[in-house]
Amino acid sequence: MGFFSTSNRADSFIAAGTTSTIYAVDENFVIKLRPSSGDFQRQAYDTEVRSYKRLGHHGHIASCEVNEEGLLLERGICLRTILQSAGSTSDGPSKARESPISLATKLQWAQEAADGLAYIHSKGIVHADIGCHNMTVDNSNHVKFIDFAGSGIDSEAPLVCYEWFSFQPGKEIGVCTDIFAFGSMLFELETGRVPYSELEGTMEMGNLITVVENLFAQRQFPSVETLALGSVISACWNGKYNSMEEVHRDIACQSKNYSEKSL
């Protein structure tokens, strides 16, 4: 295409990641530029290109077109940004923030995310960095997965890893660790905060990672008893699921129960 000139980059900068830089093209698209240097960056970019080509079109994966400049991606608002801007008050670490986002909407997003990740896995891809930071909400209020730079394809080892509150210690990265991280994503989606967020700022990051990994290894997880998706989150963290289809089934069941109670 060649439409994204150097002269308009300063005004359209969105973010700089570990593998590439993202700029706005217009109100509908962003471009993730092809890295010009760095073996890791190029390898991760190549993995993302191959992932999007394999995934093709799906309602809960951002659309992507590869051109000579990079990846032309469907634009959306980061799910984490939406959750963080929705409210800041809470009665405790396991309680949902007072939020203008309805529980019905959050349950919808949870179902859509589960459907999207089940599809990703069906294509032989392990995302390896599941979280609200790697999901967007489009103009029609639907969630979509983004960022497959460094994901695992078939037997290839992923080049990336999960955030400190989503990493399952003692497990090789695969479908099961994606499901564990999905539980942490659901916790953040419903409560507006990440697991063990109360520990942030109390210690250096290296110590924080060690402390939380030890808690997870001992199956000491944040309380989820008051959450609508609590049983699903707990099952993700405790390895009760073998596939995302099972997770999607249980989220759909919880959503149905909520709808019936709301009548």
Tab-separated table of C-alpha atoms in Angstrom:
chain	number	residue	atom	x	y	z
A	1	MET	CA	0.000	0.000	0.000
A	2	GLY	CA	2.658	2.505	1.002
A	3	PHE	CA	0.107	4.998	2.311
A	4	PHE	CA	1.623	5.340	5.764
A	5	SER	CA	4.279	8.008	5.307
A	6	THR	CA	7.039	8.916	7.720
A	7	SER	CA	5.736	12.491	7.902
A	8	ASN	CA	2.459	11.578	9.623
A	9	ARG	CA	3.892	9.158	12.187
A	10	ALA	CA	4.516	11.702	14.940
A	11	ASP	CA	0.824	12.593	15.191
A	12	SER	CA	-0.462	9.015	14.952
A	13	PHE	CA	1.776	7.149	17.405
A	14	ILE	CA	-0.178	4.746	19.648
A	15	ALA	CA	2.258	2.405	21.358
A	16	ALA	CA	5.714	0.864	21.223
A	17	GLY	CA	5.926	-2.801	22.122
A	18	THR	CA	8.857	-5.170	22.515
A	19	THR	CA	8.645	-6.268	18.893
A	20	SER	CA	7.159	-3.357	16.940
A	21	THR	CA	5.625	0.121	16.960
A	22	ILE	CA	1.938	0.805	16.370
A	23	TYR	CA	0.457	3.861	14.665
A	24	ALA	CA	-3.071	4.925	13.810
A	25	VAL	CA	-3.930	4.870	10.129
A	26	ASP	CA	-7.486	6.189	10.472
A	27	GLU	CA	-10.487	5.662	12.770
A	28	ASN	CA	-10.844	2.052	11.645
A	29	PHE	CA	-7.281	0.734	11.386
A	30	VAL	CA	-3.856	0.784	12.996
A	31	ILE	CA	-0.579	-0.420	11.531
A	32	LYS	CA	1.969	-2.512	13.377
A	33	LEU	CA	5.180	-1.748	11.543
A	34	ARG	CA	7.473	-4.462	10.290
A	35	PRO	CA	10.624	-4.384	12.484
A	36	SER	CA	13.718	-3.261	10.610
A	37	SER	CA	16.256	-4.785	12.984
A	38	GLY	CA	16.685	-7.330	15.782
A	39	ASP	CA	16.569	-11.102	15.345
A	40	PHE	CA	14.008	-11.554	18.131
A	41	GLN	CA	11.776	-8.782	16.796
A	42	ARG	CA	11.842	-10.206	13.296
A	43	GLN	CA	11.154	-13.735	14.488
A	44	ALA	CA	8.228	-12.582	16.644
A	45	TYR	CA	6.830	-10.527	13.765
A	46	ASP	CA	7.093	-13.527	11.432
A	47	THR	CA	5.232	-15.639	14.000
A	48	GLU	CA	2.461	-13.052	14.193
A	49	VAL	CA	2.129	-12.940	10.400
A	50	ARG	CA	1.882	-16.728	10.213
A	51	SER	CA	-0.619	-16.784	13.094
A	52	TYR	CA	-2.976	-14.277	11.501
A	53	LYS	CA	-2.776	-16.058	8.154
A	54	ARG	CA	-3.630	-19.373	9.784
A	55	LEU	CA	-6.439	-17.928	11.879
A	56	GLY	CA	-8.140	-16.181	8.965
A	57	HIS	CA	-11.420	-14.471	9.778
A	58	HIS	CA	-13.138	-14.951	13.119
A	59	GLY	CA	-15.593	-12.715	14.926
A	60	HIS	CA	-13.460	-12.507	18.070
A	61	ILE	CA	-10.045	-12.022	16.523
A	62	ALA	CA	-9.032	-8.626	15.140
A	63	SER	CA	-8.908	-8.676	11.358
A	64	CYS	CA	-5.465	-8.329	9.814
A	65	GLU	CA	-4.026	-7.554	6.397
A	66	VAL	CA	-0.320	-7.971	5.714
A	67	ASN	CA	1.348	-5.380	3.491
A	68	GLU	CA	4.891	-4.239	2.766
A	69	GLU	CA	4.886	-1.866	5.730
A	70	GLY	CA	3.535	-4.218	8.357
A	71	LEU	CA	0.257	-5.514	9.749
A	72	LEU	CA	-2.860	-3.465	9.047
A	73	LEU	CA	-5.069	-4.285	12.026
A	74	GLU	CA	-8.669	-3.614	12.905
A	75	ARG	CA	-8.783	-0.798	15.444
A	76	GLY	CA	-10.377	-1.132	18.878
A	77	ILE	CA	-10.035	0.072	22.452
A	78	CYS	CA	-7.883	-1.987	24.812
A	79	LEU	CA	-10.102	-3.935	27.210
A	80	ARG	CA	-7.841	-3.144	30.165
A	81	THR	CA	-8.073	0.565	29.400
A	82	ILE	CA	-11.858	0.331	29.417
A	83	LEU	CA	-11.914	-1.519	32.726
A	84	GLN	CA	-9.478	0.873	34.384
A	85	SER	CA	-11.419	3.935	33.262
A	86	ALA	CA	-14.760	2.470	34.311
A	87	GLY	CA	-14.304	2.938	38.055
A	88	SER	CA	-11.825	2.975	40.888
A	89	THR	CA	-13.745	2.129	44.069
A	90	SER	CA	-13.963	-1.338	45.619
A	91	ASP	CA	-14.919	-3.083	48.849
A	92	GLY	CA	-11.958	-5.445	48.638
A	93	PRO	CA	-9.654	-7.362	46.314
A	94	SER	CA	-12.304	-9.910	45.341
A	95	LYS	CA	-15.173	-7.457	44.891
A	96	ALA	CA	-16.074	-5.912	41.566
A	97	ARG	CA	-15.513	-2.203	41.228
A	98	GLU	CA	-18.504	0.077	40.987
A	99	SER	CA	-18.619	0.325	37.246
A	100	PRO	CA	-20.814	1.683	34.449
A	101	ILE	CA	-20.110	-1.590	32.630
A	102	SER	CA	-23.007	-3.915	33.384
A	103	LEU	CA	-22.466	-7.475	34.528
A	104	ALA	CA	-24.455	-8.595	31.495
A	105	THR	CA	-21.895	-6.908	29.235
A	106	LYS	CA	-18.997	-8.457	31.133
A	107	LEU	CA	-20.575	-11.899	30.812
A	108	GLN	CA	-21.033	-11.294	27.088
A	109	TRP	CA	-17.369	-10.344	26.740
A	110	ALA	CA	-16.348	-13.409	28.751
A	111	GLN	CA	-18.297	-15.711	26.429
A	112	GLU	CA	-16.859	-14.026	23.350
A	113	ALA	CA	-13.310	-14.274	24.701
A	114	ALA	CA	-13.770	-17.971	25.485
A	115	ASP	CA	-15.100	-18.570	21.982
A	116	GLY	CA	-12.159	-16.716	20.461
A	117	LEU	CA	-9.530	-18.594	22.468
A	118	ALA	CA	-11.177	-21.943	21.729
A	119	TYR	CA	-10.870	-21.107	18.020
A	120	ILE	CA	-7.229	-20.065	18.426
A	121	HIS	CA	-6.438	-23.394	20.079
A	122	SER	CA	-8.328	-25.301	17.377
A	123	LYS	CA	-5.886	-23.843	14.853
A	124	GLY	CA	-2.875	-25.222	16.707
A	125	ILE	CA	-1.880	-21.885	18.246
A	126	VAL	CA	-1.096	-21.149	21.888
A	127	HIS	CA	-1.433	-17.413	22.479
A	128	ALA	CA	0.993	-17.424	25.450
A	129	ASP	CA	0.126	-13.892	26.629
A	130	ILE	CA	-3.573	-14.039	27.488
A	131	GLY	CA	-4.874	-10.970	29.288
A	132	CYS	CA	-7.058	-7.896	29.093
A	133	HIS	CA	-4.079	-6.006	27.629
A	134	ASN	CA	-4.249	-8.200	24.532
A	135	MET	CA	-7.954	-7.838	23.868
A	136	THR	CA	-9.802	-4.959	22.256
A	137	VAL	CA	-13.436	-3.873	22.148
A	138	ASP	CA	-14.683	-2.859	18.711
A	139	ASN	CA	-17.271	-0.280	17.705
A	140	SER	CA	-20.036	-2.872	18.034
A	141	ASN	CA	-19.028	-3.661	21.638
A	142	HIS	CA	-17.521	-7.065	20.910
A	143	VAL	CA	-14.151	-8.260	22.230
A	144	LYS	CA	-11.358	-9.457	19.969
A	145	PHE	CA	-7.934	-10.990	20.533
A	146	ILE	CA	-4.814	-9.213	19.314
A	147	ASP	CA	-1.023	-9.635	19.500
A	148	PHE	CA	0.233	-13.020	18.344
A	149	ALA	CA	3.864	-11.896	18.224
A	150	GLY	CA	5.767	-14.794	19.716
A	151	SER	CA	2.803	-17.143	20.155
A	152	GLY	CA	3.377	-20.892	19.830
A	153	ILE	CA	2.377	-22.499	16.532
A	154	ASP	CA	2.061	-26.291	16.507
A	155	SER	CA	5.178	-27.643	18.229
A	156	GLU	CA	7.085	-24.347	18.193
A	157	ALA	CA	7.917	-22.934	21.620
A	158	PRO	CA	6.408	-19.478	22.244
A	159	LEU	CA	8.763	-16.502	22.330
A	160	VAL	CA	6.683	-14.655	24.931
A	161	CYS	CA	5.144	-15.380	28.318
A	162	TYR	CA	2.277	-14.293	30.569
A	163	GLU	CA	2.058	-11.391	32.977
A	164	TRP	CA	3.132	-11.985	36.592
A	165	PHE	CA	-0.428	-12.609	37.813
A	166	SER	CA	-1.283	-14.985	34.956
A	167	PHE	CA	1.714	-17.304	34.927
A	168	GLN	CA	1.136	-20.916	36.013
A	169	PRO	CA	4.324	-22.098	37.737
A	170	GLY	CA	5.749	-25.518	37.011
A	171	LYS	CA	3.949	-25.955	33.699
A	172	GLU	CA	5.262	-25.880	30.156
A	173	ILE	CA	3.479	-23.211	28.136
A	174	GLY	CA	0.579	-24.734	26.247
A	175	VAL	CA	-3.208	-24.927	26.175
A	176	CYS	CA	-3.380	-25.538	29.929
A	177	THR	CA	-1.359	-22.396	30.762
A	178	ASP	CA	-3.503	-20.349	28.362
A	179	ILE	CA	-6.553	-21.571	30.300
A	180	PHE	CA	-4.921	-20.676	33.632
A	181	ALA	CA	-4.179	-17.173	32.327
A	182	PHE	CA	-7.750	-16.947	31.025
A	183	GLY	CA	-8.908	-17.363	34.629
A	184	SER	CA	-6.831	-14.342	35.634
A	185	MET	CA	-8.283	-12.432	32.674
A	186	LEU	CA	-11.825	-13.252	33.840
A	187	PHE	CA	-10.932	-12.080	37.360
A	188	GLU	CA	-9.754	-8.727	36.004
A	189	LEU	CA	-12.767	-8.470	33.695
A	190	GLU	CA	-15.251	-8.857	36.539
A	191	THR	CA	-13.435	-7.048	39.368
A	192	GLY	CA	-11.573	-4.359	37.444
A	193	ARG	CA	-8.269	-5.356	39.076
A	194	VAL	CA	-5.669	-8.042	38.500
A	195	PRO	CA	-5.175	-10.957	40.924
A	196	TYR	CA	-3.137	-9.937	43.962
A	197	SER	CA	-3.128	-6.304	42.856
A	198	GLU	CA	-2.941	-5.358	46.540
A	199	LEU	CA	0.660	-6.603	46.543
A	200	GLU	CA	1.748	-4.262	43.762
A	201	GLY	CA	3.869	-1.425	45.038
A	202	THR	CA	4.730	-3.259	48.258
A	203	MET	CA	7.839	-4.947	46.866
A	204	GLU	CA	10.258	-5.020	43.953
A	205	MET	CA	8.929	-6.747	40.823
A	206	GLY	CA	11.268	-9.734	41.079
A	207	ASN	CA	10.124	-10.422	44.622
A	208	LEU	CA	6.495	-9.888	43.630
A	209	ILE	CA	6.770	-12.492	40.886
A	210	THR	CA	8.346	-14.981	43.297
A	211	VAL	CA	5.720	-14.401	45.994
A	212	VAL	CA	2.767	-14.784	43.605
A	213	GLU	CA	4.273	-17.834	41.901
A	214	ASN	CA	4.647	-19.471	45.319
A	215	LEU	CA	1.039	-18.631	46.196
A	216	PHE	CA	-0.186	-20.083	42.897
A	217	ALA	CA	1.990	-23.192	43.311
A	218	GLN	CA	0.337	-23.769	46.704
A	219	ARG	CA	-3.091	-23.170	45.101
A	220	GLN	CA	-3.630	-20.078	47.204
A	221	PHE	CA	-5.709	-17.904	44.916
A	222	PRO	CA	-7.657	-14.686	45.507
A	223	SER	CA	-11.163	-15.241	46.826
A	224	VAL	CA	-13.779	-15.510	44.069
A	225	GLU	CA	-16.789	-16.613	46.115
A	226	THR	CA	-18.746	-13.402	45.518
A	227	LEU	CA	-18.090	-13.263	41.777
A	228	ALA	CA	-20.594	-14.311	39.122
A	229	LEU	CA	-17.793	-16.095	37.260
A	230	GLY	CA	-16.110	-17.296	40.441
A	231	SER	CA	-16.622	-21.006	39.806
A	232	VAL	CA	-15.218	-20.695	36.276
A	233	ILE	CA	-12.217	-18.666	37.430
A	234	SER	CA	-11.477	-21.172	40.186
A	235	ALA	CA	-11.722	-24.092	37.762
A	236	CYS	CA	-9.304	-22.368	35.350
A	237	TRP	CA	-6.784	-21.792	38.136
A	238	ASN	CA	-7.120	-25.296	39.554
A	239	GLY	CA	-6.685	-27.134	36.256
A	240	LYS	CA	-10.233	-28.482	36.065
A	241	TYR	CA	-10.601	-27.763	32.357
A	242	ASN	CA	-9.040	-29.645	29.463
A	243	SER	CA	-10.217	-27.266	26.758
A	244	MET	CA	-11.602	-23.793	26.184
A	245	GLU	CA	-14.806	-25.361	24.881
A	246	GLU	CA	-15.463	-26.508	28.457
A	247	VAL	CA	-14.752	-23.000	29.758
A	248	HIS	CA	-17.112	-21.501	27.189
A	249	ARG	CA	-19.835	-23.972	28.181
A	250	ASP	CA	-19.642	-23.016	31.845
A	251	ILE	CA	-19.554	-19.271	31.151
A	252	ALA	CA	-22.648	-19.676	28.982
A	253	CYS	CA	-24.342	-21.537	31.834
A	254	GLN	CA	-23.485	-18.789	34.324
A	255	SER	CA	-24.722	-16.160	31.869
A	256	LYS	CA	-28.015	-18.014	31.448
A	257	ASN	CA	-28.465	-18.238	35.216
A	258	TYR	CA	-27.810	-14.494	35.538
A	259	SER	CA	-30.323	-13.695	32.792
A	260	GLU	CA	-32.988	-15.836	34.414
A	261	LYS	CA	-32.422	-14.183	37.817
A	262	SER	CA	-32.700	-10.757	36.196
A	263	LEU	CA	-36.148	-11.445	34.759
